[in-house]
């Protein structure tokens, strides 16, 4: 995939990279990135010599038929790791276990602390579970990463990408060894996550929003639903008014029986 997908991406989009020297040539590390586009998981590995393993939902690997097998082969090839999201805390716990296993093998583990793509290009509050717990459980350095303009390459809902040159800024590794063994302290997890998000904000230049991206998506969805219902009610009111006007006009045209 480095030579096929990665090579094609670099040739077509010519992504620029700053701070490549901050990624170690060998040994474990955690790449913590902002998340603007589906293509983030392809551009970052494309510019690195080493394999980066990200988390992906298990459905990508278990779909039936020829298309399902091709999809599974593709995601395995680009370094995606299937996570079973079943169970009460399935997604979070499975991601943490998988991340620890990747790091303990001496590999690069990629994670998006926001937990989902940004709905509007701003940087949202990092979730304190996955990133911080993997970092503290393994002692691996955390390398902040900023994806630049990837949302312009492939906006949400768009299939055909635009030939826009994206960028990647890679910051210096962060050492959280001072918190070793405290991966179950929620205040420590929050402190680690906030420090990483602050570094990502500095690298990306994004406006920071101190709420979770998932909460903002719910707000946007609810607002869109409310707007749609209001528009529907307005149209129904217009139809009712026009009907009343027609009935009134018909009544006026009706001859007086006297």
Short mmCIF file of N, CA and C in Angstrom, two decimals, residues 15-173:
data_model
loop_
_atom_site.label_atom_id
_atom_site.label_comp_id
_atom_site.label_asym_id
_atom_site.label_seq_id
_atom_site.Cartn_x
_atom_site.Cartn_y
_atom_site.Cartn_z
N UNK A 15 1.37 16.34 -0.87
CA UNK A 15 1.23 16.89 0.49
C UNK A 15 2.57 17.38 1.03
N UNK A 16 2.56 18.54 1.68
CA UNK A 16 3.77 19.04 2.29
C UNK A 16 3.83 18.57 3.76
N UNK A 17 5.04 18.40 4.25
CA UNK A 17 5.24 17.86 5.60
C UNK A 17 6.26 18.72 6.34
N UNK A 18 5.95 19.05 7.58
CA UNK A 18 6.87 19.79 8.43
C UNK A 18 7.04 19.00 9.74
N UNK A 19 8.28 18.73 10.13
CA UNK A 19 8.55 18.04 11.38
C UNK A 19 8.67 16.54 11.24
N UNK A 20 8.97 16.07 10.06
CA UNK A 20 9.07 14.63 9.82
C UNK A 20 10.14 13.99 10.70
N UNK A 21 11.14 14.77 11.07
CA UNK A 21 12.22 14.25 11.90
C UNK A 21 11.77 13.91 13.32
N UNK A 22 10.58 14.35 13.71
CA UNK A 22 10.07 14.06 15.05
C UNK A 22 9.49 12.66 15.20
N UNK A 23 9.31 11.97 14.08
CA UNK A 23 8.84 10.58 14.14
C UNK A 23 10.05 9.67 14.21
N UNK A 24 10.18 8.85 15.25
CA UNK A 24 11.37 8.00 15.39
C UNK A 24 11.47 6.97 14.26
N UNK A 25 12.69 6.67 13.87
CA UNK A 25 12.92 5.69 12.80
C UNK A 25 12.56 4.28 13.25
N UNK A 26 12.57 4.06 14.55
CA UNK A 26 12.19 2.75 15.08
C UNK A 26 11.69 2.93 16.51
N UNK A 27 11.03 1.90 17.02
CA UNK A 27 10.51 1.96 18.38
C UNK A 27 9.09 2.48 18.43
N UNK A 28 8.41 2.27 19.56
CA UNK A 28 7.00 2.63 19.67
C UNK A 28 6.77 4.13 19.84
N UNK A 29 5.63 4.57 19.34
CA UNK A 29 5.20 5.96 19.52
C UNK A 29 3.71 6.04 19.19
N UNK A 30 3.07 7.06 19.75
CA UNK A 30 1.65 7.30 19.50
C UNK A 30 1.52 8.59 18.72
N UNK A 31 0.88 8.52 17.56
CA UNK A 31 0.63 9.70 16.75
C UNK A 31 -0.79 10.18 17.04
N UNK A 32 -0.91 11.33 17.70
CA UNK A 32 -2.22 11.88 18.07
C UNK A 32 -2.53 13.04 17.15
N UNK A 33 -3.56 12.89 16.34
CA UNK A 33 -3.85 13.86 15.28
C UNK A 33 -5.24 14.45 15.40
N UNK A 34 -5.39 15.68 14.88
CA UNK A 34 -6.73 16.20 14.66
C UNK A 34 -7.37 15.39 13.53
N UNK A 35 -8.68 15.56 13.35
CA UNK A 35 -9.37 14.70 12.38
C UNK A 35 -10.34 15.55 11.56
N UNK A 36 -9.93 15.83 10.33
CA UNK A 36 -10.73 16.69 9.47
C UNK A 36 -11.44 15.94 8.35
N UNK A 37 -10.87 14.79 7.95
CA UNK A 37 -11.39 14.09 6.78
C UNK A 37 -11.13 12.60 6.88
N UNK A 38 -11.92 11.84 6.15
CA UNK A 38 -11.71 10.40 6.02
C UNK A 38 -10.31 10.11 5.49
N UNK A 39 -9.78 11.02 4.67
CA UNK A 39 -8.48 10.80 4.03
C UNK A 39 -7.30 11.00 4.98
N UNK A 40 -7.53 11.50 6.20
CA UNK A 40 -6.43 11.69 7.16
C UNK A 40 -5.65 10.39 7.38
N UNK A 41 -6.39 9.28 7.47
CA UNK A 41 -5.75 7.99 7.75
C UNK A 41 -4.94 7.46 6.57
N UNK A 42 -4.99 8.15 5.45
CA UNK A 42 -4.22 7.75 4.29
C UNK A 42 -3.05 8.70 4.03
N UNK A 43 -3.29 10.01 4.22
CA UNK A 43 -2.22 10.97 3.96
C UNK A 43 -1.08 10.84 4.97
N UNK A 44 -1.41 10.66 6.24
CA UNK A 44 -0.34 10.56 7.25
C UNK A 44 0.56 9.36 7.01
N UNK A 45 0.03 8.14 6.87
CA UNK A 45 0.91 7.01 6.59
C UNK A 45 1.67 7.15 5.27
N UNK A 46 1.06 7.85 4.30
CA UNK A 46 1.70 7.98 2.99
C UNK A 46 3.02 8.74 3.05
N UNK A 47 3.15 9.68 4.00
CA UNK A 47 4.36 10.50 4.05
C UNK A 47 5.41 9.93 5.01
N UNK A 48 5.06 8.82 5.69
CA UNK A 48 6.00 8.20 6.63
C UNK A 48 6.59 6.93 6.04
N UNK A 49 7.81 6.62 6.41
CA UNK A 49 8.44 5.38 5.96
C UNK A 49 7.92 4.18 6.74
N UNK A 50 7.42 4.42 7.95
CA UNK A 50 6.96 3.34 8.81
C UNK A 50 5.45 3.13 8.68
N UNK A 51 5.02 1.96 9.05
CA UNK A 51 3.59 1.65 9.07
C UNK A 51 2.94 2.32 10.28
N UNK A 52 1.74 2.84 10.07
CA UNK A 52 0.95 3.41 11.15
C UNK A 52 -0.35 2.62 11.26
N UNK A 53 -0.68 2.16 12.44
CA UNK A 53 -1.90 1.38 12.65
C UNK A 53 -2.97 2.25 13.30
N UNK A 54 -4.10 2.36 12.63
CA UNK A 54 -5.25 3.10 13.15
C UNK A 54 -6.35 2.13 13.55
N UNK A 55 -7.32 2.62 14.25
CA UNK A 55 -8.49 1.85 14.65
C UNK A 55 -9.59 2.02 13.60
N UNK A 56 -10.26 0.94 13.25
CA UNK A 56 -11.40 1.00 12.33
C UNK A 56 -12.48 0.06 12.83
N UNK A 57 -13.73 0.38 12.55
CA UNK A 57 -14.82 -0.47 13.02
C UNK A 57 -14.77 -1.83 12.33
N UNK A 58 -15.12 -2.88 13.06
CA UNK A 58 -14.99 -4.25 12.59
C UNK A 58 -15.83 -4.53 11.36
N UNK A 59 -16.91 -3.76 11.16
CA UNK A 59 -17.79 -3.99 10.01
C UNK A 59 -17.05 -3.86 8.68
N UNK A 60 -15.98 -3.05 8.66
CA UNK A 60 -15.21 -2.90 7.43
C UNK A 60 -14.50 -4.19 7.04
N UNK A 61 -14.32 -5.08 8.00
CA UNK A 61 -13.54 -6.30 7.77
C UNK A 61 -14.42 -7.55 7.64
N UNK A 62 -15.70 -7.41 7.93
CA UNK A 62 -16.55 -8.59 7.98
C UNK A 62 -17.72 -8.55 7.00
N UNK A 63 -17.77 -7.54 6.14
CA UNK A 63 -18.87 -7.46 5.18
C UNK A 63 -18.79 -8.60 4.19
N UNK A 64 -19.93 -9.20 3.81
CA UNK A 64 -19.92 -10.36 2.90
C UNK A 64 -19.73 -9.96 1.45
N UNK A 65 -19.47 -10.97 0.62
CA UNK A 65 -19.38 -10.75 -0.82
C UNK A 65 -18.02 -10.28 -1.27
N UNK A 66 -17.91 -10.12 -2.59
CA UNK A 66 -16.64 -9.69 -3.20
C UNK A 66 -16.26 -8.29 -2.74
N UNK A 67 -17.25 -7.39 -2.70
CA UNK A 67 -16.97 -6.02 -2.26
C UNK A 67 -16.48 -6.02 -0.82
N UNK A 68 -17.09 -6.87 0.02
CA UNK A 68 -16.67 -6.94 1.42
C UNK A 68 -15.24 -7.42 1.57
N UNK A 69 -14.87 -8.43 0.78
CA UNK A 69 -13.49 -8.96 0.85
C UNK A 69 -12.48 -7.93 0.35
N UNK A 70 -12.86 -7.20 -0.71
CA UNK A 70 -11.96 -6.17 -1.22
C UNK A 70 -11.79 -5.03 -0.21
N UNK A 71 -12.89 -4.67 0.44
CA UNK A 71 -12.83 -3.62 1.46
C UNK A 71 -11.94 -4.04 2.62
N UNK A 72 -12.11 -5.30 3.07
CA UNK A 72 -11.29 -5.81 4.18
C UNK A 72 -9.81 -5.82 3.80
N UNK A 73 -9.51 -6.26 2.59
CA UNK A 73 -8.12 -6.30 2.14
C UNK A 73 -7.52 -4.91 2.07
N UNK A 74 -8.33 -3.95 1.63
CA UNK A 74 -7.84 -2.58 1.53
C UNK A 74 -7.52 -2.00 2.90
N UNK A 75 -8.44 -2.16 3.85
CA UNK A 75 -8.23 -1.58 5.17
C UNK A 75 -7.07 -2.27 5.90
N UNK A 76 -6.90 -3.55 5.69
CA UNK A 76 -5.74 -4.23 6.28
C UNK A 76 -4.45 -3.70 5.67
N UNK A 77 -4.49 -3.48 4.36
CA UNK A 77 -3.30 -3.02 3.66
C UNK A 77 -2.84 -1.65 4.08
N UNK A 78 -3.78 -0.77 4.39
CA UNK A 78 -3.40 0.59 4.79
C UNK A 78 -3.21 0.72 6.29
N UNK A 79 -3.20 -0.40 7.01
CA UNK A 79 -2.85 -0.36 8.42
C UNK A 79 -3.99 -0.11 9.37
N UNK A 80 -5.21 -0.45 8.96
CA UNK A 80 -6.36 -0.29 9.86
C UNK A 80 -6.53 -1.55 10.71
N UNK A 81 -6.96 -1.35 11.93
CA UNK A 81 -7.11 -2.46 12.87
C UNK A 81 -8.58 -2.60 13.25
N UNK A 82 -9.18 -3.80 13.03
CA UNK A 82 -10.60 -3.96 13.34
C UNK A 82 -10.87 -3.96 14.84
N UNK A 83 -11.92 -3.26 15.24
CA UNK A 83 -12.33 -3.21 16.64
C UNK A 83 -13.80 -3.54 16.73
N UNK A 84 -14.12 -4.54 17.53
CA UNK A 84 -15.50 -4.93 17.75
C UNK A 84 -16.15 -3.94 18.71
N UNK A 85 -17.20 -3.27 18.26
CA UNK A 85 -17.81 -2.22 19.07
C UNK A 85 -18.99 -2.72 19.89
N UNK A 86 -19.18 -4.04 19.95
CA UNK A 86 -20.30 -4.58 20.71
C UNK A 86 -19.99 -4.51 22.20
N UNK A 87 -21.02 -4.58 23.02
CA UNK A 87 -20.85 -4.52 24.47
C UNK A 87 -21.08 -3.12 24.99
N UNK A 88 -21.21 -3.02 26.29
CA UNK A 88 -21.54 -1.73 26.91
C UNK A 88 -20.48 -0.68 26.66
N UNK A 89 -19.21 -1.06 26.76
CA UNK A 89 -18.13 -0.10 26.52
C UNK A 89 -17.22 -0.65 25.44
N UNK A 90 -17.84 -1.35 24.47
CA UNK A 90 -17.07 -2.08 23.47
C UNK A 90 -16.05 -1.26 22.71
N UNK A 91 -16.49 -0.14 22.16
CA UNK A 91 -15.59 0.63 21.29
C UNK A 91 -14.36 1.13 22.04
N UNK A 92 -14.59 1.78 23.20
CA UNK A 92 -13.48 2.37 23.94
C UNK A 92 -12.49 1.34 24.46
N UNK A 93 -12.99 0.31 25.12
CA UNK A 93 -12.10 -0.69 25.71
C UNK A 93 -11.36 -1.48 24.64
N UNK A 94 -12.04 -1.82 23.54
CA UNK A 94 -11.39 -2.56 22.47
C UNK A 94 -10.30 -1.73 21.82
N UNK A 95 -10.56 -0.44 21.64
CA UNK A 95 -9.56 0.44 21.04
C UNK A 95 -8.33 0.57 21.94
N UNK A 96 -8.56 0.67 23.24
CA UNK A 96 -7.44 0.79 24.18
C UNK A 96 -6.59 -0.48 24.17
N UNK A 97 -7.23 -1.63 24.25
CA UNK A 97 -6.48 -2.89 24.22
C UNK A 97 -5.69 -3.03 22.93
N UNK A 98 -6.33 -2.70 21.82
CA UNK A 98 -5.65 -2.82 20.53
C UNK A 98 -4.47 -1.85 20.43
N UNK A 99 -4.68 -0.63 20.92
CA UNK A 99 -3.60 0.35 20.88
C UNK A 99 -2.41 -0.07 21.71
N UNK A 100 -2.67 -0.62 22.90
CA UNK A 100 -1.58 -1.09 23.76
C UNK A 100 -0.80 -2.22 23.07
N UNK A 101 -1.51 -3.13 22.41
CA UNK A 101 -0.85 -4.23 21.73
C UNK A 101 0.05 -3.72 20.60
N UNK A 102 -0.43 -2.74 19.85
CA UNK A 102 0.37 -2.17 18.76
C UNK A 102 1.64 -1.53 19.30
N UNK A 103 1.48 -0.73 20.34
CA UNK A 103 2.63 -0.02 20.91
C UNK A 103 3.62 -1.01 21.52
N UNK A 104 3.13 -2.02 22.20
CA UNK A 104 4.03 -2.99 22.83
C UNK A 104 4.80 -3.82 21.79
N UNK A 105 4.33 -3.85 20.56
CA UNK A 105 5.09 -4.51 19.49
C UNK A 105 6.17 -3.59 18.93
N UNK A 106 6.25 -2.37 19.45
CA UNK A 106 7.27 -1.44 18.99
C UNK A 106 6.88 -0.69 17.74
N UNK A 107 5.56 -0.57 17.49
CA UNK A 107 5.08 0.05 16.26
C UNK A 107 4.48 1.43 16.53
N UNK A 108 4.04 2.08 15.44
CA UNK A 108 3.38 3.38 15.54
C UNK A 108 1.87 3.19 15.61
N UNK A 109 1.26 3.82 16.59
CA UNK A 109 -0.19 3.73 16.77
C UNK A 109 -0.79 5.10 16.52
N UNK A 110 -1.73 5.19 15.59
CA UNK A 110 -2.38 6.45 15.27
C UNK A 110 -3.74 6.56 15.91
N UNK A 111 -4.05 7.72 16.48
CA UNK A 111 -5.33 7.89 17.15
C UNK A 111 -5.80 9.32 16.99
N UNK A 112 -7.13 9.48 16.94
CA UNK A 112 -7.75 10.80 16.85
C UNK A 112 -8.42 11.10 18.19
N UNK A 113 -7.81 11.92 19.03
CA UNK A 113 -8.36 12.17 20.37
C UNK A 113 -9.77 12.75 20.36
N UNK A 114 -10.15 13.45 19.29
CA UNK A 114 -11.50 14.01 19.23
C UNK A 114 -12.56 12.91 19.13
N UNK A 115 -12.16 11.73 18.66
CA UNK A 115 -13.09 10.60 18.58
C UNK A 115 -13.90 10.52 17.32
N UNK A 116 -13.96 11.61 16.56
CA UNK A 116 -14.72 11.64 15.32
C UNK A 116 -14.23 12.83 14.51
N UNK A 117 -14.63 12.89 13.25
CA UNK A 117 -14.22 14.02 12.42
C UNK A 117 -14.87 15.32 12.88
N UNK A 118 -14.12 16.40 12.74
CA UNK A 118 -14.66 17.72 13.08
C UNK A 118 -15.80 18.05 12.12
N UNK A 119 -16.95 18.51 12.65
CA UNK A 119 -18.07 18.83 11.77
C UNK A 119 -17.93 20.16 11.04
N UNK A 120 -16.99 21.01 11.48
CA UNK A 120 -16.90 22.34 10.88
C UNK A 120 -15.48 22.87 10.75
N UNK A 121 -14.49 21.99 10.87
CA UNK A 121 -13.10 22.43 10.70
C UNK A 121 -12.44 22.95 11.95
N UNK A 122 -13.19 23.09 13.05
CA UNK A 122 -12.60 23.54 14.30
C UNK A 122 -12.07 22.34 15.09
N UNK A 123 -11.23 22.61 16.09
CA UNK A 123 -10.66 21.56 16.92
C UNK A 123 -11.51 21.41 18.18
N UNK A 124 -11.92 20.19 18.46
CA UNK A 124 -12.81 19.95 19.59
C UNK A 124 -12.09 19.25 20.74
N UNK A 125 -12.75 19.24 21.87
CA UNK A 125 -12.18 18.69 23.10
C UNK A 125 -11.82 17.21 22.91
N UNK A 126 -10.64 16.83 23.38
CA UNK A 126 -10.20 15.45 23.26
C UNK A 126 -10.85 14.55 24.29
N UNK A 127 -11.17 13.34 23.90
CA UNK A 127 -11.74 12.38 24.84
C UNK A 127 -10.61 11.77 25.66
N UNK A 128 -10.75 11.71 26.99
CA UNK A 128 -9.63 11.35 27.86
C UNK A 128 -9.34 9.87 27.97
N UNK A 129 -10.12 9.01 27.33
CA UNK A 129 -9.92 7.57 27.52
C UNK A 129 -8.78 6.96 26.74
N UNK A 130 -8.95 6.83 25.43
CA UNK A 130 -8.03 6.06 24.62
C UNK A 130 -6.60 6.55 24.60
N UNK A 131 -6.38 7.77 24.14
CA UNK A 131 -5.03 8.30 24.00
C UNK A 131 -4.25 8.24 25.30
N UNK A 132 -4.79 8.83 26.35
CA UNK A 132 -4.06 8.93 27.62
C UNK A 132 -3.81 7.56 28.23
N UNK A 133 -4.78 6.68 28.17
CA UNK A 133 -4.61 5.37 28.79
C UNK A 133 -3.56 4.54 28.06
N UNK A 134 -3.54 4.59 26.74
CA UNK A 134 -2.51 3.86 25.99
C UNK A 134 -1.13 4.44 26.30
N UNK A 135 -1.03 5.76 26.35
CA UNK A 135 0.26 6.41 26.62
C UNK A 135 0.79 6.06 28.00
N UNK A 136 -0.08 6.11 29.01
CA UNK A 136 0.38 5.86 30.37
C UNK A 136 0.61 4.38 30.63
N UNK A 137 -0.15 3.52 29.97
CA UNK A 137 0.03 2.08 30.16
C UNK A 137 1.30 1.56 29.51
N UNK A 138 1.76 2.23 28.46
CA UNK A 138 2.93 1.75 27.71
C UNK A 138 4.18 2.60 27.92
N UNK A 139 4.00 3.85 28.32
CA UNK A 139 5.15 4.75 28.46
C UNK A 139 5.65 5.28 27.13
N UNK A 140 4.92 5.03 26.04
CA UNK A 140 5.35 5.48 24.72
C UNK A 140 5.19 7.00 24.59
N UNK A 141 6.07 7.65 23.85
CA UNK A 141 5.93 9.08 23.63
C UNK A 141 4.72 9.38 22.76
N UNK A 142 4.10 10.53 22.99
CA UNK A 142 2.96 10.97 22.19
C UNK A 142 3.42 12.08 21.25
N UNK A 143 3.21 11.88 19.97
CA UNK A 143 3.64 12.85 18.96
C UNK A 143 2.41 13.57 18.42
N UNK A 144 2.25 14.86 18.71
CA UNK A 144 1.08 15.59 18.20
C UNK A 144 1.21 15.84 16.70
N UNK A 145 0.11 15.69 16.00
CA UNK A 145 0.10 15.84 14.54
C UNK A 145 -1.07 16.74 14.15
N UNK A 146 -0.83 17.63 13.19
CA UNK A 146 -1.89 18.50 12.68
C UNK A 146 -2.06 18.26 11.19
N UNK A 147 -3.25 17.81 10.80
CA UNK A 147 -3.59 17.70 9.39
C UNK A 147 -4.12 19.05 8.94
N UNK A 148 -3.64 19.51 7.79
CA UNK A 148 -3.99 20.83 7.30
C UNK A 148 -4.73 20.72 5.96
N UNK A 149 -5.93 21.26 5.90
CA UNK A 149 -6.73 21.36 4.66
C UNK A 149 -7.19 20.03 4.07
N UNK A 150 -7.10 18.94 4.83
CA UNK A 150 -7.58 17.67 4.27
C UNK A 150 -9.10 17.66 4.11
N UNK A 151 -9.80 18.49 4.89
CA UNK A 151 -11.26 18.56 4.73
C UNK A 151 -11.64 19.21 3.40
N UNK A 152 -10.72 19.97 2.81
CA UNK A 152 -10.97 20.58 1.50
C UNK A 152 -10.72 19.57 0.38
N UNK A 153 -9.85 18.60 0.65
CA UNK A 153 -9.59 17.55 -0.34
C UNK A 153 -10.82 16.67 -0.51
N UNK A 154 -11.39 16.24 0.60
CA UNK A 154 -12.57 15.37 0.54
C UNK A 154 -13.55 15.77 1.65
N UNK A 155 -14.41 16.75 1.38
CA UNK A 155 -15.40 17.16 2.38
C UNK A 155 -16.34 16.01 2.71
N UNK A 156 -16.91 16.01 3.91
CA UNK A 156 -17.85 14.95 4.29
C UNK A 156 -18.98 14.81 3.27
N UNK A 157 -19.26 13.58 2.87
CA UNK A 157 -20.33 13.32 1.92
C UNK A 157 -19.92 13.36 0.47
N UNK A 158 -18.68 13.80 0.20
CA UNK A 158 -18.19 13.87 -1.17
C UNK A 158 -17.36 12.63 -1.49
N UNK A 159 -17.60 12.06 -2.66
CA UNK A 159 -16.88 10.85 -3.06
C UNK A 159 -15.63 11.20 -3.86
N UNK A 160 -15.76 12.12 -4.79
CA UNK A 160 -14.64 12.50 -5.66
C UNK A 160 -13.82 13.58 -4.98
N UNK A 161 -12.53 13.34 -4.72
CA UNK A 161 -11.70 14.34 -4.05
C UNK A 161 -11.30 15.48 -4.98
N UNK A 162 -10.95 16.62 -4.38
CA UNK A 162 -10.45 17.76 -5.12
C UNK A 162 -8.93 17.77 -5.06
N UNK A 163 -8.29 18.18 -6.13
CA UNK A 163 -6.83 18.21 -6.17
C UNK A 163 -6.32 19.46 -5.48
N UNK A 164 -6.40 19.45 -4.16
CA UNK A 164 -5.90 20.53 -3.32
C UNK A 164 -4.72 20.00 -2.51
N UNK A 165 -3.67 20.77 -2.39
CA UNK A 165 -2.48 20.31 -1.69
C UNK A 165 -2.65 20.43 -0.18
N UNK A 166 -2.75 19.31 0.54
CA UNK A 166 -2.88 19.36 2.00
C UNK A 166 -1.51 19.41 2.66
N UNK A 167 -1.52 19.62 3.96
CA UNK A 167 -0.26 19.65 4.70
C UNK A 167 -0.33 18.85 5.98
N UNK A 168 0.85 18.53 6.52
CA UNK A 168 0.94 17.78 7.78
C UNK A 168 2.05 18.40 8.61
N UNK A 169 1.71 18.83 9.82
CA UNK A 169 2.72 19.33 10.76
C UNK A 169 2.85 18.33 11.90
N UNK A 170 4.08 17.93 12.17
CA UNK A 170 4.35 16.93 13.21
C UNK A 170 5.17 17.60 14.31
N UNK A 171 4.64 17.57 15.50
CA UNK A 171 5.31 18.22 16.63
C UNK A 171 6.32 17.32 17.33
N UNK A 172 7.00 17.88 18.29
CA UNK A 172 7.98 17.13 19.07
C UNK A 172 7.29 16.15 20.01
N UNK A 173 7.91 15.02 20.27
CA UNK A 173 7.30 14.01 21.16
C UNK A 173 7.07 14.57 22.56
#
